[in-house]
Amino acid sequence: MIEELPPNLGEQVAEIAADRSHGASELARRALQIVVTAAREETVEDAGAMRNLLHCLADALIAARPSMAPVYNLMARWREELVQIDEPDLAQIRQQAANSAERIVRQSEQAVAAIGERGAQLVKPGQTIITHSFSSTVLAILEKQRQQQIRVIASESRPLCEGYKLAEQLSAWAIPTTLITDAQLGLFVPEADVALVGADSLLVDGSVVNKAGTYLLALAAQAHDVPFYVCCESFKQRSEDMPPLELETLDPAELGAPGYPYVTVKNIYFEITPAHLITNWIHEQSGT
Amino acid sequence: MIEELPPNLGEQVAEIAADRSHGASELARRALQIVVTAAREETVEDAGAMRNLLHCLADALIAARPSMAPVYNLMARWREELVQIDEPDLAQIRQQAANSAERIVRQSEQAVAAIGERGAQLVKPGQTIITHSFSSTVLAILEKQRQQQIRVIASESRPLCEGYKLAEQLSAWAIPTTLITDAQLGLFVPEADVALVGADSLLVDGSVVNKAGTYLLALAAQAHDVPFYVCCESFKQRSEDMPPLELETLDPAELGAPGYPYVTVKNIYFEITPAHLITNWIHEQSGT
């Protein structure tokens, strides 16, 4: 129903769809912020029109990132609250819908902080952590332990190299970081005490959807008895009623490879790492 | 003893040392070609001086690529023949030393062709082959099977992306090729019938030294019951009397990563894949 949205909202949805630099949680929160602003500022005739607009917007935002459970889950939670707002007054609907979305954003941020606390207990002073791609949840853990003489091994994470952004932040915290190609993950796993990754979503069977390369890191970690932890909020879990998982295939041009007639470039962003390779899932309610 | 070499030879040795675009066999043959030209053309006083020069040159070429067994082995084989040239005449020494090196180059080329024949029997018509990095031996196998409706999955092989060169050649042969990031190797292994890689050298215990990323491909192949073959000539075997294996660390600038104060970029080219992950080693004398 994206075609029913006013152009300014359509553009914001398109930005969420095209965003390659933020993780799933961050994008879910950004999606909620779009909802907050729309609830407060969009010009509509009456309460019913606002209700319709917000439902359309939620549908469009969910459809924008089909692989990302948090976008679905946070939007679904917000929509449940929206349905319960039994209010004929436009100003009241605006305020309650916006407040509800803002509360969910805060809960999401608190969940990341809680994982930072819990995850920090997995990392002992002086240890070396290996990670792949960029995860704000992993970053929260590393921030907690930044004074503990930890060291990080970060892969660049082709094609867009989110690993550089991670390295930049770690360097700003004075955490010694070794930056490697994704191909060197197997070579560096033996130097690590623990592997930490984020997740775009968790499947019902306990397997994890994350950036391509995560599975290779998990295989190498298992081969070297390095514990492999997935760190993500509980609302990244996919439920049975969600649309079927779709691994997003993105623009092959991102690789920057030359073109040849018989060559097809593939750029699948996400892959599934099976549950048996995961030592534990660290979430905001997990035991410590 | 590289300092004793005339400048023109020193430069050629430096080119071998800096070469990132050719595999170990090809570089070993190039090293022998340098020897051939030096034997034929270098100005020296007498037979003894030529002998000394050629020994110095062999030492320098071996030292230029410490990870590469073929350079060591082909040079050592040639030097054994050089020692046996019991000839006081300069012109005769020139000719015999050059002929000997040229014969070894031909044997090396014949070995690659023989592996092409043997390896081709591992690849059935219509099958999909996954490979990592660029191997002229793997290329010889694929060339043999180019009319057999095969399909190839090739990783780019960061940082210098030798996979692009492979894709270009396969495309020229009209072999449908899927080009992926190294991080996607685990994602694409299930589509492959067989994994083929070359080797820089083989260790005494049957493990293989090859481009970083090979180990990850081998782990993923094992996890999906995809046979993993190492294809390389027998003179890539390291013997007990060779200098200890040194995994070459190359220029971190090749990654093109931004610089941050607490971040060290690592660019280790080669890694060891253990023997238990290797289904079989295909060499020029292996049974078919």
Coordinates of C-alpha atoms in Angstrom, one line a residue:
Chain A
M1 CA 0.0 0.0 0.0
I2 CA 3.1 2.2 -0.3
E3 CA 1.4 4.0 -3.3
E4 CA -1.2 5.5 -0.9
L5 CA 1.5 7.2 1.2
P6 CA 2.2 10.9 0.7
P7 CA 5.5 11.4 -1.3
N8 CA 7.5 12.6 1.7
L9 CA 6.7 9.4 3.6
G10 CA 7.3 7.2 0.5
E11 CA 10.8 8.7 0.3
Q12 CA 11.6 8.0 3.9
V13 CA 10.4 4.4 3.5
A14 CA 12.7 4.1 0.4
E15 CA 15.6 5.3 2.5
I16 CA 15.0 2.6 5.0
A17 CA 14.8 0.1 2.1
A18 CA 18.1 1.3 0.6
D19 CA 20.0 1.7 3.9
R20 CA 23.2 -0.6 3.9
S21 CA 25.0 1.1 6.7
H22 CA 22.8 0.4 9.8
G23 CA 21.9 -2.9 11.4
A24 CA 18.5 -4.3 11.8
S25 CA 17.8 -2.9 15.3
E26 CA 18.9 0.6 14.4
L27 CA 16.8 0.5 11.2
A28 CA 13.8 -0.7 13.3
R29 CA 14.2 2.3 15.6
R30 CA 14.6 4.6 12.6
A31 CA 11.4 3.2 11.2
L32 CA 9.7 3.9 14.4
Q33 CA 11.0 7.5 14.4
I34 CA 9.5 7.9 11.0
V35 CA 6.2 6.8 12.5
V36 CA 6.6 9.3 15.4
T37 CA 7.1 12.2 13.1
A38 CA 4.3 11.2 10.8
A39 CA 1.9 10.8 13.8
R40 CA 2.8 14.3 15.0
E41 CA 3.1 16.2 11.7
E42 CA 1.3 14.7 8.8
T43 CA -1.7 16.7 7.5
V44 CA -4.8 14.5 7.6
E45 CA -8.6 15.2 7.7
D46 CA -9.5 13.3 10.8
A47 CA -8.8 10.6 13.3
G48 CA -9.8 7.8 10.9
A49 CA -7.5 9.1 8.1
M50 CA -4.6 9.3 10.6
R51 CA -5.3 5.7 11.7
N52 CA -5.3 4.5 8.0
L53 CA -2.1 6.5 7.2
L54 CA -0.2 5.0 10.1
H55 CA -1.3 1.4 9.2
C56 CA -0.2 2.0 5.6
L57 CA 3.1 3.4 6.8
A58 CA 3.7 0.4 9.1
D59 CA 3.0 -2.0 6.2
A60 CA 5.3 -0.1 3.9
L61 CA 8.1 0.0 6.5
I62 CA 7.8 -3.8 7.2
A63 CA 7.8 -4.5 3.5
A64 CA 10.9 -2.4 3.0
R65 CA 13.2 -4.8 4.9
P66 CA 11.8 -8.3 4.6
S67 CA 14.9 -10.1 6.1
M68 CA 14.8 -8.0 9.2
A69 CA 12.8 -9.4 12.0
P70 CA 13.2 -6.4 14.3
V71 CA 11.5 -4.1 11.8
Y72 CA 8.6 -6.5 11.7
N73 CA 8.5 -7.1 15.4
L74 CA 8.8 -3.6 16.6
M75 CA 6.3 -2.4 14.0
A76 CA 3.9 -5.2 14.9
R77 CA 4.2 -4.3 18.6
W78 CA 3.5 -0.7 17.9
R79 CA 0.5 -1.6 15.7
E80 CA -1.0 -3.7 18.4
E81 CA -0.9 -0.6 20.6
L82 CA -2.3 1.6 17.9
V83 CA -5.3 -0.7 17.4
Q84 CA -6.0 -0.4 21.1
I85 CA -6.1 3.4 21.0
D86 CA -9.8 3.9 21.2
E87 CA -9.9 7.6 20.6
P88 CA -12.0 9.7 18.2
D89 CA -9.9 12.8 18.7
L90 CA -7.2 13.5 16.1
A91 CA -4.8 15.3 18.5
Q92 CA -5.1 12.5 21.0
I93 CA -4.4 9.8 18.4
R94 CA -1.4 11.8 17.3
Q95 CA 0.0 12.0 20.8
Q96 CA -0.8 8.4 21.9
A97 CA 0.6 6.9 18.6
A98 CA 3.8 8.9 18.8
N99 CA 4.3 8.2 22.5
S100 CA 3.7 4.5 22.0
A101 CA 6.4 4.4 19.2
E102 CA 8.8 6.4 21.3
R103 CA 8.4 4.0 24.2
I104 CA 9.2 1.0 22.0
V105 CA 12.3 2.8 20.7
R106 CA 13.4 3.3 24.3
Q107 CA 12.7 -0.4 25.2
S108 CA 14.8 -1.4 22.2
E109 CA 17.7 0.8 23.3
Q110 CA 17.4 -0.6 26.8
A111 CA 17.6 -4.1 25.4
V112 CA 20.9 -3.3 23.6
A113 CA 22.3 -1.8 26.8
A114 CA 21.2 -4.9 28.8
I115 CA 23.0 -7.1 26.3
G116 CA 26.0 -4.9 26.7
E117 CA 26.0 -5.7 30.5
R118 CA 25.3 -9.5 30.0
G119 CA 27.7 -9.9 27.1
A120 CA 30.5 -8.1 28.9
Q121 CA 30.6 -11.0 31.4
L122 CA 31.6 -13.3 28.5
V123 CA 34.7 -11.3 27.8
K124 CA 37.4 -11.5 30.4
P125 CA 40.1 -8.8 30.9
G126 CA 42.9 -9.2 28.4
Q127 CA 41.0 -11.4 26.1
T128 CA 40.8 -11.2 22.3
I129 CA 37.4 -11.0 20.6
I130 CA 36.9 -11.8 16.9
T131 CA 33.8 -10.5 15.1
H132 CA 32.4 -10.1 11.6
S133 CA 30.5 -7.2 10.1
F134 CA 29.1 -4.4 12.2
S135 CA 26.8 -5.0 15.1
S136 CA 25.7 -2.3 17.5
T137 CA 25.0 -5.0 20.1
V138 CA 28.5 -6.3 19.9
L139 CA 29.7 -2.8 20.0
A140 CA 27.8 -2.2 23.2
I141 CA 29.6 -5.2 24.8
L142 CA 33.0 -4.0 23.6
E143 CA 32.3 -0.5 24.9
K144 CA 31.6 -2.0 28.4
Q145 CA 35.0 -3.8 28.4
R146 CA 37.0 -1.0 26.8
Q147 CA 39.1 -0.5 29.9
Q148 CA 39.9 -4.2 30.3
Q149 CA 42.8 -4.5 28.0
I150 CA 40.8 -6.4 25.4
R151 CA 41.8 -6.7 21.8
V152 CA 39.5 -7.1 18.8
I153 CA 40.0 -8.8 15.5
A154 CA 37.5 -7.4 12.9
S155 CA 36.9 -8.5 9.4
E156 CA 36.3 -5.8 6.7
S157 CA 33.0 -7.4 5.7
R158 CA 32.8 -7.0 1.9
P159 CA 31.4 -5.6 -0.2
L160 CA 30.6 -2.4 1.8
C161 CA 33.2 -3.0 4.5
E162 CA 31.2 -2.2 7.6
G163 CA 34.2 -3.5 9.5
Y164 CA 35.9 -0.2 8.8
K165 CA 33.2 1.6 10.7
L166 CA 33.6 -0.8 13.6
A167 CA 37.4 -0.4 13.6
E168 CA 37.0 3.4 13.6
Q169 CA 34.8 3.3 16.7
L170 CA 37.1 0.8 18.5
S171 CA 40.1 3.0 17.7
A172 CA 38.2 6.0 19.1
W173 CA 37.9 4.0 22.4
A174 CA 41.6 3.1 22.2
I175 CA 40.9 -0.6 21.8
P176 CA 43.7 -2.3 19.9
T177 CA 42.1 -3.7 16.8
T178 CA 43.4 -6.0 14.0
L179 CA 41.6 -5.4 10.7
I180 CA 41.6 -8.3 8.3
T181 CA 40.0 -9.4 5.0
D182 CA 37.1 -11.8 5.4
A183 CA 39.3 -14.5 3.8
Q184 CA 41.6 -14.3 6.8
L185 CA 38.9 -15.1 9.4
G186 CA 40.1 -18.8 9.6
L187 CA 43.7 -17.7 9.9
F188 CA 42.9 -15.4 12.9
V189 CA 40.3 -17.5 14.8
P190 CA 43.1 -19.3 16.7
E191 CA 44.2 -16.0 18.2
A192 CA 40.8 -15.3 19.6
D193 CA 39.3 -16.3 23.0
V194 CA 35.8 -15.7 21.9
A195 CA 33.7 -14.9 18.8
L196 CA 30.9 -12.4 19.1
V197 CA 28.5 -11.6 16.3
G198 CA 25.2 -9.7 16.1
A199 CA 22.2 -11.0 14.1
D200 CA 19.6 -9.7 11.7
S201 CA 17.2 -12.2 12.9
L202 CA 16.9 -15.5 14.8
L203 CA 14.9 -18.4 13.3
V204 CA 12.5 -20.6 15.2
D205 CA 15.1 -23.5 15.2
G206 CA 17.8 -21.3 16.9
S207 CA 19.8 -20.7 13.7
V208 CA 20.8 -17.1 13.0
V209 CA 20.5 -14.8 10.0
N210 CA 23.4 -12.5 9.7
K211 CA 25.8 -11.0 7.2
A212 CA 27.4 -13.4 4.7
G213 CA 30.7 -14.7 6.2
T214 CA 29.2 -15.3 9.7
Y215 CA 28.8 -19.0 8.9
L216 CA 32.4 -19.3 7.9
L217 CA 33.5 -17.6 11.1
A218 CA 31.3 -20.0 13.1
L219 CA 32.8 -23.1 11.3
A220 CA 36.3 -21.9 12.0
A221 CA 35.4 -21.1 15.6
Q222 CA 34.0 -24.6 16.1
A223 CA 37.1 -26.1 14.5
H224 CA 39.3 -24.3 17.1
D225 CA 37.0 -24.6 20.1
V226 CA 36.5 -20.9 20.3
P227 CA 33.1 -20.2 21.8
F228 CA 30.7 -18.5 19.3
Y229 CA 28.1 -16.2 20.8
V230 CA 25.2 -14.5 19.0
C231 CA 24.3 -11.2 20.7
C232 CA 20.9 -9.8 19.9
E233 CA 17.7 -8.6 21.4
S234 CA 14.8 -11.0 21.8
F235 CA 12.7 -9.0 19.3
K236 CA 15.0 -10.2 16.6
Q237 CA 13.3 -13.6 16.8
R238 CA 11.2 -14.6 13.8
S239 CA 7.9 -16.0 14.7
E240 CA 5.8 -18.5 12.8
D241 CA 3.4 -15.8 11.6
M242 CA 6.0 -13.7 9.9
P243 CA 6.4 -13.8 6.1
P244 CA 8.8 -16.5 4.9
L245 CA 12.5 -15.6 5.3
E246 CA 14.0 -14.0 2.2
L247 CA 17.7 -13.6 2.0
E248 CA 18.1 -10.1 0.4
T249 CA 20.1 -10.1 -2.8
L250 CA 21.6 -6.7 -3.3
D251 CA 23.2 -4.7 -6.1
P252 CA 26.0 -6.7 -7.6
A253 CA 27.7 -3.4 -8.6
E254 CA 28.6 -3.0 -4.9
L255 CA 31.4 -5.6 -5.5
G256 CA 33.0 -3.3 -8.1
A257 CA 33.9 -6.3 -10.2
P258 CA 34.6 -5.9 -13.9
G259 CA 31.8 -7.2 -16.2
Y260 CA 32.4 -10.3 -18.5
P261 CA 29.8 -11.8 -20.8
Y262 CA 29.5 -15.2 -19.1
V263 CA 30.0 -13.9 -15.5
T264 CA 27.1 -13.2 -13.1
V265 CA 28.1 -11.3 -9.9
K266 CA 26.1 -12.3 -6.8
N267 CA 25.7 -10.1 -3.8
I268 CA 23.6 -12.0 -1.2
Y269 CA 24.0 -10.1 2.1
F270 CA 22.7 -12.5 4.6
E271 CA 23.2 -16.2 5.3
I272 CA 22.0 -18.7 7.9
T273 CA 24.3 -20.1 10.5
P274 CA 22.9 -23.3 12.0
A275 CA 22.1 -23.5 15.7
H276 CA 24.6 -26.3 16.3
L277 CA 27.5 -23.9 15.7
I278 CA 26.2 -21.4 18.2
T279 CA 27.5 -21.7 21.7
N280 CA 24.9 -19.4 23.2
W281 CA 22.5 -16.6 22.3
I282 CA 23.0 -13.5 24.5
H283 CA 19.8 -11.4 24.8
E284 CA 18.5 -8.9 27.2
Q285 CA 16.9 -11.5 29.5
S286 CA 19.5 -14.2 29.2
G287 CA 21.0 -15.5 32.5
T288 CA 24.4 -14.2 33.5
Chain B
M1 CA 74.0 -13.1 -1.6
I2 CA 71.7 -11.0 -3.6
E3 CA 74.1 -8.1 -3.2
E4 CA 76.6 -9.8 -5.4
L5 CA 74.3 -10.0 -8.3
P6 CA 74.6 -7.5 -11.2
P7 CA 71.8 -4.8 -10.9
N8 CA 69.8 -6.1 -13.9
L9 CA 69.5 -9.5 -12.3
G10 CA 68.8 -8.0 -8.9
E11 CA 65.9 -6.1 -10.5
Q12 CA 64.5 -9.3 -12.0
V13 CA 64.7 -11.1 -8.6
A14 CA 62.9 -8.1 -7.0
E15 CA 60.1 -8.5 -9.6
I16 CA 59.7 -12.1 -8.7
A17 CA 59.6 -11.1 -5.0
A18 CA 56.9 -8.5 -5.6
D19 CA 54.8 -10.5 -8.1
R20 CA 51.2 -10.9 -6.7
S21 CA 49.5 -11.9 -9.9
H22 CA 51.0 -15.3 -10.7
G23 CA 50.9 -18.5 -8.8
A24 CA 53.8 -20.4 -7.4
S25 CA 54.3 -22.7 -10.4
E26 CA 54.2 -19.9 -12.9
L27 CA 56.7 -17.9 -10.7
A28 CA 59.0 -20.9 -10.5
R29 CA 59.0 -21.1 -14.3
R30 CA 59.6 -17.4 -14.6
A31 CA 62.5 -17.8 -12.1
L32 CA 64.0 -20.5 -14.4
Q33 CA 63.6 -18.2 -17.4
I34 CA 65.6 -15.6 -15.6
V35 CA 68.3 -18.2 -15.1
V36 CA 68.1 -19.2 -18.8
T37 CA 68.7 -15.6 -19.9
A38 CA 71.4 -15.0 -17.4
A39 CA 73.3 -18.2 -18.4
R40 CA 73.1 -17.2 -22.1
E41 CA 73.8 -13.5 -21.9
E42 CA 75.5 -12.3 -18.7
T43 CA 79.0 -11.0 -19.2
V44 CA 81.4 -12.9 -17.0
E45 CA 85.2 -13.5 -17.1
D46 CA 85.2 -17.3 -17.2
A47 CA 83.5 -20.5 -16.5
G48 CA 84.0 -20.3 -12.7
A49 CA 82.5 -16.8 -12.5
M50 CA 79.5 -18.0 -14.4
R51 CA 79.0 -20.9 -12.0
N52 CA 79.2 -18.5 -9.1
L53 CA 76.8 -16.1 -10.6
L54 CA 74.3 -18.8 -11.4
H55 CA 74.5 -20.2 -7.8
C56 CA 74.0 -16.7 -6.4
L57 CA 71.1 -16.1 -8.7
A58 CA 69.4 -19.4 -7.6
D59 CA 69.9 -18.5 -3.9
A60 CA 68.4 -15.1 -4.5
L61 CA 65.4 -16.4 -6.4
I62 CA 64.7 -19.0 -3.7
A63 CA 64.9 -16.4 -1.0
A64 CA 62.6 -14.1 -3.0
R65 CA 59.6 -16.4 -2.3
P66 CA 60.1 -18.3 0.9
S67 CA 56.5 -19.6 1.0
M68 CA 56.7 -21.1 -2.5
A69 CA 57.9 -24.7 -2.6
P70 CA 58.0 -24.9 -6.4
V71 CA 60.5 -22.0 -6.6
Y72 CA 62.7 -23.9 -4.1
N73 CA 62.2 -27.3 -5.7
L74 CA 62.6 -26.4 -9.4
M75 CA 65.7 -24.3 -8.5
A76 CA 67.1 -27.1 -6.4
R77 CA 66.6 -29.5 -9.2
W78 CA 68.3 -27.2 -11.6
R79 CA 71.2 -26.6 -9.3
E80 CA 71.7 -30.3 -8.9
E81 CA 72.1 -30.5 -12.6
L82 CA 74.4 -27.4 -12.6
V83 CA 76.7 -29.0 -10.1
Q84 CA 77.1 -32.0 -12.3
I85 CA 78.1 -29.9 -15.4
D86 CA 81.8 -30.8 -15.3
E87 CA 82.8 -28.4 -18.0
P88 CA 85.7 -25.8 -18.0
D89 CA 84.4 -24.1 -21.2
L90 CA 82.3 -21.0 -20.6
A91 CA 80.2 -21.4 -23.8
Q92 CA 79.5 -25.0 -22.9
I93 CA 78.5 -24.1 -19.4
R94 CA 76.2 -21.4 -20.7
Q95 CA 74.5 -23.8 -23.0
Q96 CA 74.2 -26.7 -20.7
A97 CA 72.9 -24.6 -17.8
A98 CA 70.3 -22.9 -20.0
N99 CA 69.2 -26.2 -21.6
S100 CA 68.8 -27.8 -18.2
A101 CA 66.6 -24.9 -16.9
E102 CA 64.5 -25.0 -20.1
R103 CA 64.0 -28.7 -19.7
I104 CA 62.7 -28.3 -16.2
V105 CA 60.4 -25.5 -17.3
R106 CA 58.9 -28.0 -19.9
Q107 CA 58.6 -30.7 -17.3
S108 CA 56.7 -28.3 -15.1
E109 CA 54.4 -27.3 -17.9
Q110 CA 53.8 -31.0 -18.8
A111 CA 52.9 -31.7 -15.1
V112 CA 50.2 -29.0 -15.2
A113 CA 48.8 -30.5 -18.4
A114 CA 48.8 -33.9 -16.9
I115 CA 46.9 -32.7 -13.9
G116 CA 44.4 -31.1 -16.3
E117 CA 43.8 -34.6 -17.8
R118 CA 43.5 -36.3 -14.4
G119 CA 41.5 -33.5 -12.7
A120 CA 39.1 -33.4 -15.6
Q121 CA 37.9 -36.8 -14.6
L122 CA 36.7 -35.5 -11.3
V123 CA 34.4 -33.1 -13.0
K124 CA 31.4 -34.6 -14.6
P125 CA 29.5 -32.9 -17.5
G126 CA 26.9 -30.5 -16.1
Q127 CA 28.5 -30.2 -12.7
T128 CA 29.2 -27.0 -10.7
I129 CA 32.8 -26.4 -9.5
I130 CA 33.6 -24.0 -6.7
T131 CA 37.1 -22.5 -6.3
H132 CA 39.0 -19.8 -4.5
S133 CA 41.8 -17.6 -5.7
F134 CA 43.5 -18.2 -9.1
S135 CA 45.2 -21.5 -9.8
S136 CA 46.7 -22.2 -13.3
T137 CA 46.3 -25.9 -12.4
V138 CA 42.6 -25.6 -11.7
L139 CA 42.3 -23.5 -14.8
A140 CA 43.9 -26.4 -16.8
I141 CA 41.2 -28.7 -15.5
L142 CA 38.4 -26.3 -16.3
E143 CA 39.7 -25.7 -19.8
K144 CA 39.6 -29.5 -20.4
Q145 CA 35.9 -29.6 -19.4
R146 CA 34.9 -26.3 -21.0
Q147 CA 32.6 -28.1 -23.5
Q148 CA 30.9 -30.2 -20.8
Q149 CA 28.2 -27.7 -19.6
I150 CA 30.1 -27.1 -16.4
R151 CA 29.5 -24.0 -14.3
V152 CA 32.0 -22.3 -12.0
I153 CA 31.6 -20.4 -8.7
A154 CA 34.6 -18.2 -8.2
S155 CA 35.4 -16.0 -5.2
E156 CA 37.0 -12.6 -5.7
S157 CA 39.9 -13.4 -3.4
R158 CA 40.7 -10.2 -1.6
P159 CA 42.7 -8.1 -1.4
L160 CA 43.9 -8.2 -5.0
C161 CA 40.9 -10.1 -6.4
E162 CA 42.7 -12.7 -8.5
G163 CA 39.2 -14.2 -8.9
Y164 CA 38.4 -11.5 -11.4
K165 CA 41.3 -12.8 -13.6
L166 CA 39.9 -16.3 -13.3
A167 CA 36.4 -15.1 -14.2
E168 CA 37.7 -13.3 -17.2
Q169 CA 39.4 -16.4 -18.6
L170 CA 36.4 -18.6 -17.9
S171 CA 34.1 -16.1 -19.6
A172 CA 36.4 -16.1 -22.6
W173 CA 35.8 -19.9 -22.7
A174 CA 32.1 -19.3 -22.5
I175 CA 31.9 -21.1 -19.1
P176 CA 29.0 -19.7 -17.1
T177 CA 30.6 -18.3 -13.9
T178 CA 29.2 -16.9 -10.7
L179 CA 31.5 -14.4 -9.0
I180 CA 31.1 -13.9 -5.3
T181 CA 32.7 -12.2 -2.4
D182 CA 34.9 -14.5 -0.2
A183 CA 32.4 -14.0 2.5
Q184 CA 29.7 -15.8 0.4
L185 CA 31.8 -19.0 0.0
G186 CA 29.8 -20.8 2.7
L187 CA 26.5 -19.6 1.1
F188 CA 27.4 -21.0 -2.3
V189 CA 29.1 -24.3 -1.4
P190 CA 25.8 -26.1 -1.3
E191 CA 25.3 -25.3 -5.0
A192 CA 28.6 -27.0 -5.9
D193 CA 29.3 -30.6 -6.8
V194 CA 33.0 -30.3 -6.2
A195 CA 35.6 -27.9 -4.8
L196 CA 38.9 -27.5 -6.6
V197 CA 41.8 -25.4 -5.4
G198 CA 45.4 -25.1 -6.3
A199 CA 48.3 -24.9 -3.8
D200 CA 51.3 -22.9 -3.2
S201 CA 52.9 -25.8 -1.4
L202 CA 52.0 -29.1 0.3
L203 CA 53.5 -29.9 3.7
V204 CA 54.9 -33.2 4.7
D205 CA 51.8 -34.0 6.8
G206 CA 49.5 -33.6 3.7
S207 CA 48.2 -30.2 4.7
V208 CA 48.2 -27.5 2.0
V209 CA 49.5 -24.0 1.9
N210 CA 47.2 -21.8 -0.3
K211 CA 45.7 -18.3 -0.4
A212 CA 43.9 -17.2 2.8
G213 CA 40.3 -18.3 2.5
T214 CA 41.1 -21.8 1.3
Y215 CA 40.6 -23.1 4.8
L216 CA 37.2 -21.5 5.1
L217 CA 36.1 -23.1 1.8
A218 CA 37.4 -26.5 3.0
L219 CA 35.5 -26.2 6.2
A220 CA 32.3 -25.3 4.4
A221 CA 32.8 -28.1 1.8
Q222 CA 33.2 -30.6 4.6
A223 CA 30.1 -29.4 6.3
H224 CA 28.1 -30.0 3.1
D225 CA 29.8 -33.2 2.0
V226 CA 31.2 -31.5 -1.1
P227 CA 34.5 -33.2 -2.1
F228 CA 37.5 -30.9 -1.7
Y229 CA 40.4 -31.5 -4.1
V230 CA 43.8 -29.9 -4.1
C231 CA 45.3 -29.9 -7.6
C232 CA 49.0 -29.3 -7.8
E233 CA 52.2 -30.7 -9.2
S234 CA 54.3 -33.0 -7.1
F235 CA 57.2 -30.5 -7.0
K236 CA 55.0 -28.3 -4.8
Q237 CA 55.7 -30.7 -1.9
R238 CA 57.9 -29.3 0.8
S239 CA 60.6 -31.6 2.0
E240 CA 62.2 -31.8 5.4
D241 CA 65.4 -30.1 4.2
M242 CA 63.6 -26.9 3.1
P243 CA 63.7 -23.8 5.2
P244 CA 60.9 -23.6 7.7
L245 CA 57.5 -22.5 6.3
E246 CA 57.0 -18.8 6.5
L247 CA 53.5 -17.4 5.7
E248 CA 54.2 -14.3 3.8
T249 CA 52.7 -11.1 5.3
L250 CA 52.3 -8.6 2.6
D251 CA 51.6 -4.9 2.3
P252 CA 48.6 -4.0 4.4
A253 CA 47.9 -1.1 2.1
E254 CA 46.6 -3.6 -0.5
L255 CA 43.4 -3.7 1.5
G256 CA 42.7 0.0 0.9
A257 CA 41.4 0.3 4.4
P258 CA 41.4 3.8 6.1
G259 CA 44.0 4.3 8.8
Y260 CA 43.0 4.6 12.5
P261 CA 45.5 5.1 15.4
Y262 CA 44.7 1.8 17.3
V263 CA 44.0 -0.3 14.2
T264 CA 46.6 -2.6 12.6
V265 CA 45.7 -4.0 9.2
K266 CA 46.9 -7.5 8.5
N267 CA 47.5 -9.0 5.1
I268 CA 48.7 -12.6 5.4
Y269 CA 48.4 -14.1 2.0
F270 CA 48.7 -17.8 2.8
E271 CA 47.2 -20.2 5.3
I272 CA 47.3 -23.9 6.0
T273 CA 44.4 -26.2 5.3
P274 CA 44.8 -29.4 7.3
A275 CA 45.0 -32.8 5.6
H276 CA 41.8 -34.1 7.2
L277 CA 39.7 -31.6 5.2
I278 CA 41.3 -32.6 1.8
T279 CA 39.4 -35.4 -0.1
N280 CA 42.4 -36.0 -2.3
W281 CA 45.5 -34.5 -3.8
I282 CA 45.5 -34.5 -7.6
H283 CA 49.0 -34.4 -9.1
E284 CA 50.7 -35.4 -12.3
Q285 CA 51.2 -39.0 -11.3
S286 CA 48.0 -39.6 -9.3
G287 CA 45.8 -42.5 -10.3
T288 CA 42.8 -41.8 -12.4

